[in-house]
Amino acid sequence: MDLRDIQNLIKFVAKSGASEVKLEMEDIKITIKTNPEESGREQVFVQQMPMTTMPQLPVQQAVTVPQTVVSETSDSKPATTNDDSKYVTIKSPMIGTFYRRPAPDKPLFVEVGTTVKKGDVICIIEAMKLFNEIESEISGKIVKVLVDDSSPVEFDQPLFLVEPA
């Protein structure tokens, strides 16, 4: 995030009338506070500090389900939990709009069957008019795309299933 992006964010927050906005990204934490009562004019404070990186935990672990539960659910839908347990789920790190391509006229970042390496860009999530490239957490093959293009996503929502390499 460069200075121009931060300035645009400050202008957006000032126009919106919000009193405080916090934005946390991979390596930056920004807090913007506005206080229109103080000295008759609006003041904006920006705090930017590097965030500490959290250790990567296993994204998905195999869950054993008692046989009685499986037989109860097998009537309504096929039991695929055993097949999905060998896959790793890549989840959304933020709330925003999910995009599978960098621009409408560009090709998709990844498709089912695409082999990705750790650090490859797999999608974009737009949050507050900022387009954040989401990188693969692991190396492997994309098995399933769980979200439609241009759809809103929540924090920690599953986006892709990947078969680890």
mmCIF file of C-alpha atoms in Angstrom:
data_model
loop_
_atom_site.group_PDB
_atom_site.id
_atom_site.type_symbol
_atom_site.label_atom_id
_atom_site.label_comp_id
_atom_site.label_asym_id
_atom_site.label_seq_id
_atom_site.Cartn_x
_atom_site.Cartn_y
_atom_site.Cartn_z
ATOM 1 C CA MET A 1 0.000 0.000 0.000
ATOM 2 C CA ASP A 2 1.545 3.292 -1.051
ATOM 3 C CA LEU A 3 1.020 6.853 0.160
ATOM 4 C CA ARG A 4 -1.526 7.663 -2.569
ATOM 5 C CA ASP A 5 -3.721 4.707 -1.481
ATOM 6 C CA ILE A 6 -3.589 5.897 2.141
ATOM 7 C CA GLN A 7 -4.490 9.458 1.127
ATOM 8 C CA ASN A 8 -7.453 8.186 -0.921
ATOM 9 C CA LEU A 9 -8.574 6.089 2.043
ATOM 10 C CA ILE A 10 -8.407 9.150 4.337
ATOM 11 C CA LYS A 11 -10.510 11.191 1.890
ATOM 12 C CA PHE A 12 -13.055 8.364 1.623
ATOM 13 C CA VAL A 13 -13.356 8.061 5.419
ATOM 14 C CA ALA A 14 -13.698 11.850 5.826
ATOM 15 C CA LYS A 15 -16.533 11.974 3.274
ATOM 16 C CA SER A 16 -18.325 8.977 4.791
ATOM 17 C CA GLY A 17 -18.701 10.618 8.210
ATOM 18 C CA ALA A 18 -17.294 7.609 10.076
ATOM 19 C CA SER A 19 -15.573 8.418 13.346
ATOM 20 C CA GLU A 20 -13.036 5.588 13.239
ATOM 21 C CA VAL A 21 -11.885 3.024 10.658
ATOM 22 C CA LYS A 22 -9.366 0.231 11.198
ATOM 23 C CA LEU A 23 -7.790 -1.625 8.287
ATOM 24 C CA GLU A 24 -5.498 -4.595 8.794
ATOM 25 C CA MET A 25 -3.695 -6.191 5.876
ATOM 26 C CA GLU A 26 -0.875 -8.714 5.674
ATOM 27 C CA ASP A 27 1.905 -6.400 6.834
ATOM 28 C CA ILE A 28 0.217 -3.072 7.620
ATOM 29 C CA LYS A 29 -2.252 -1.914 10.245
ATOM 30 C CA ILE A 30 -3.931 1.465 9.669
ATOM 31 C CA THR A 31 -6.287 3.253 12.057
ATOM 32 C CA ILE A 32 -8.022 6.426 10.870
ATOM 33 C CA LYS A 33 -9.842 8.499 13.493
ATOM 34 C CA THR A 34 -11.852 11.624 12.750
ATOM 35 C CA ASN A 35 -12.985 14.101 15.408
ATOM 36 C CA PRO A 36 -15.036 16.977 13.880
ATOM 37 C CA GLU A 37 -15.866 18.593 17.260
ATOM 38 C CA GLU A 38 -12.265 19.386 18.129
ATOM 39 C CA SER A 39 -11.177 22.950 17.160
ATOM 40 C CA GLY A 40 -14.044 23.386 14.719
ATOM 41 C CA ARG A 41 -12.488 21.351 11.920
ATOM 42 C CA GLU A 42 -11.947 17.717 11.155
ATOM 43 C CA GLN A 43 -8.680 16.084 12.146
ATOM 44 C CA VAL A 44 -7.475 12.781 10.767
ATOM 45 C CA PHE A 45 -4.929 10.568 12.526
ATOM 46 C CA VAL A 46 -3.236 7.721 10.676
ATOM 47 C CA GLN A 47 -1.280 5.096 12.537
ATOM 48 C CA GLN A 48 0.734 2.728 10.405
ATOM 49 C CA MET A 49 2.752 -0.056 11.933
ATOM 50 C CA PRO A 50 4.004 -3.427 10.724
ATOM 51 C CA MET A 51 1.925 -6.319 11.972
ATOM 52 C CA THR A 52 3.543 -9.381 13.458
ATOM 53 C CA THR A 53 3.077 -12.455 11.347
ATOM 54 C CA MET A 54 1.151 -15.260 12.921
ATOM 55 C CA PRO A 55 2.523 -18.783 12.629
ATOM 56 C CA GLN A 56 0.725 -20.809 9.984
ATOM 57 C CA LEU A 57 -1.503 -23.477 11.479
ATOM 58 C CA PRO A 58 -2.938 -26.420 9.601
ATOM 59 C CA VAL A 59 -5.931 -25.113 7.706
ATOM 60 C CA GLN A 60 -8.071 -28.222 7.828
ATOM 61 C CA GLN A 61 -7.778 -31.387 9.831
ATOM 62 C CA ALA A 62 -9.437 -34.710 9.219
ATOM 63 C CA VAL A 63 -12.535 -35.160 11.338
ATOM 64 C CA THR A 64 -13.807 -38.592 12.280
ATOM 65 C CA VAL A 65 -17.569 -38.799 12.232
ATOM 66 C CA PRO A 66 -19.462 -41.513 14.121
ATOM 67 C CA GLN A 67 -21.149 -44.004 11.777
ATOM 68 C CA THR A 68 -24.643 -43.136 13.076
ATOM 69 C CA VAL A 69 -24.248 -39.510 11.996
ATOM 70 C CA VAL A 70 -23.051 -40.518 8.526
ATOM 71 C CA SER A 71 -26.006 -42.843 8.025
ATOM 72 C CA GLU A 72 -28.417 -40.075 9.064
ATOM 73 C CA THR A 73 -26.971 -37.613 6.554
ATOM 74 C CA SER A 74 -26.478 -40.106 3.732
ATOM 75 C CA ASP A 75 -30.203 -40.027 2.953
ATOM 76 C CA SER A 76 -30.151 -36.315 2.119
ATOM 77 C CA LYS A 77 -26.765 -36.026 0.346
ATOM 78 C CA PRO A 78 -23.784 -38.215 -0.476
ATOM 79 C CA ALA A 79 -21.120 -38.378 2.222
ATOM 80 C CA THR A 80 -18.075 -36.634 0.700
ATOM 81 C CA THR A 81 -16.297 -35.731 3.926
ATOM 82 C CA ASN A 82 -13.935 -38.703 3.553
ATOM 83 C CA ASP A 83 -12.924 -37.569 0.039
ATOM 84 C CA ASP A 84 -12.469 -33.916 1.096
ATOM 85 C CA SER A 85 -10.355 -34.731 4.162
ATOM 86 C CA LYS A 86 -7.188 -35.106 2.070
ATOM 87 C CA TYR A 87 -7.610 -31.573 0.659
ATOM 88 C CA VAL A 88 -6.516 -28.281 2.198
ATOM 89 C CA THR A 89 -8.981 -25.390 2.238
ATOM 90 C CA ILE A 90 -7.748 -21.915 1.333
ATOM 91 C CA LYS A 91 -9.903 -19.409 3.216
ATOM 92 C CA SER A 92 -10.585 -15.718 2.767
ATOM 93 C CA PRO A 93 -8.335 -13.509 4.944
ATOM 94 C CA MET A 94 -10.850 -10.627 4.839
ATOM 95 C CA ILE A 95 -14.364 -9.481 4.034
ATOM 96 C CA GLY A 96 -14.865 -8.209 0.503
ATOM 97 C CA THR A 97 -15.746 -9.109 -3.079
ATOM 98 C CA PHE A 98 -14.086 -12.184 -4.596
ATOM 99 C CA TYR A 99 -12.680 -11.946 -8.134
ATOM 100 C CA ARG A 100 -11.161 -14.854 -10.076
ATOM 101 C CA ARG A 101 -9.410 -12.651 -12.666
ATOM 102 C CA PRO A 102 -7.325 -9.434 -12.516
ATOM 103 C CA ALA A 103 -9.647 -7.616 -14.963
ATOM 104 C CA PRO A 104 -12.809 -8.531 -16.890
ATOM 105 C CA ASP A 105 -10.861 -9.033 -20.131
ATOM 106 C CA LYS A 106 -8.024 -11.048 -18.532
ATOM 107 C CA PRO A 107 -7.812 -14.835 -18.013
ATOM 108 C CA LEU A 108 -8.626 -16.502 -14.689
ATOM 109 C CA PHE A 109 -5.852 -16.696 -12.085
ATOM 110 C CA VAL A 110 -6.554 -20.406 -11.484
ATOM 111 C CA GLU A 111 -9.003 -23.050 -12.660
ATOM 112 C CA VAL A 112 -9.814 -26.549 -11.454
ATOM 113 C CA GLY A 113 -6.749 -28.640 -12.279
ATOM 114 C CA THR A 114 -4.279 -25.736 -12.139
ATOM 115 C CA THR A 115 -1.072 -26.506 -10.238
ATOM 116 C CA VAL A 116 -0.098 -23.675 -7.880
ATOM 117 C CA LYS A 117 2.998 -23.000 -5.831
ATOM 118 C CA LYS A 118 3.119 -21.336 -2.438
ATOM 119 C CA GLY A 119 2.966 -17.585 -3.056
ATOM 120 C CA ASP A 120 1.159 -17.743 -6.436
ATOM 121 C CA VAL A 121 -1.727 -15.267 -6.775
ATOM 122 C CA ILE A 122 -4.972 -17.266 -6.914
ATOM 123 C CA CYS A 123 -7.620 -14.500 -6.690
ATOM 124 C CA ILE A 124 -8.324 -10.896 -5.712
ATOM 125 C CA ILE A 125 -10.522 -9.674 -2.870
ATOM 126 C CA GLU A 126 -11.720 -6.088 -3.119
ATOM 127 C CA ALA A 127 -12.209 -4.372 0.230
ATOM 128 C CA MET A 128 -12.908 -0.637 0.561
ATOM 129 C CA LYS A 129 -11.933 -0.020 -3.099
ATOM 130 C CA LEU A 130 -8.559 -1.711 -2.526
ATOM 131 C CA PHE A 131 -7.788 -4.795 -4.601
ATOM 132 C CA ASN A 132 -5.868 -7.317 -2.501
ATOM 133 C CA GLU A 133 -4.066 -10.157 -4.263
ATOM 134 C CA ILE A 134 -4.574 -13.406 -2.351
ATOM 135 C CA GLU A 135 -1.657 -15.810 -2.562
ATOM 136 C CA SER A 136 -1.704 -19.574 -2.209
ATOM 137 C CA GLU A 137 -0.683 -20.788 1.242
ATOM 138 C CA ILE A 138 0.488 -24.156 -0.087
ATOM 139 C CA SER A 139 1.725 -25.882 -3.222
ATOM 140 C CA GLY A 140 -0.642 -28.273 -4.923
ATOM 141 C CA LYS A 141 -3.447 -28.682 -7.454
ATOM 142 C CA ILE A 142 -6.738 -26.741 -7.358
ATOM 143 C CA VAL A 143 -9.485 -29.340 -6.945
ATOM 144 C CA LYS A 144 -12.522 -27.116 -6.462
ATOM 145 C CA VAL A 145 -13.436 -23.410 -6.556
ATOM 146 C CA LEU A 146 -15.975 -22.826 -3.766
ATOM 147 C CA VAL A 147 -17.035 -19.225 -4.540
ATOM 148 C CA ASP A 148 -18.540 -17.671 -7.677
ATOM 149 C CA ASP A 149 -16.728 -14.798 -9.386
ATOM 150 C CA SER A 150 -17.766 -11.295 -8.206
ATOM 151 C CA SER A 151 -19.426 -12.709 -5.074
ATOM 152 C CA PRO A 152 -19.200 -11.211 -1.578
ATOM 153 C CA VAL A 153 -17.098 -13.263 0.853
ATOM 154 C CA GLU A 154 -16.767 -13.258 4.626
ATOM 155 C CA PHE A 155 -13.641 -13.533 6.753
ATOM 156 C CA ASP A 156 -12.469 -17.165 6.986
ATOM 157 C CA GLN A 157 -14.897 -18.318 4.258
ATOM 158 C CA PRO A 158 -13.534 -21.286 2.241
ATOM 159 C CA LEU A 159 -12.494 -20.214 -1.275
ATOM 160 C CA PHE A 160 -10.606 -23.163 -2.791
ATOM 161 C CA LEU A 161 -9.903 -26.846 -2.127
ATOM 162 C CA VAL A 162 -6.300 -27.778 -2.924
ATOM 163 C CA GLU A 163 -4.731 -31.203 -3.150
ATOM 164 C CA PRO A 164 -1.306 -30.746 -1.507
ATOM 165 C CA ALA A 165 1.713 -31.569 -3.668
#
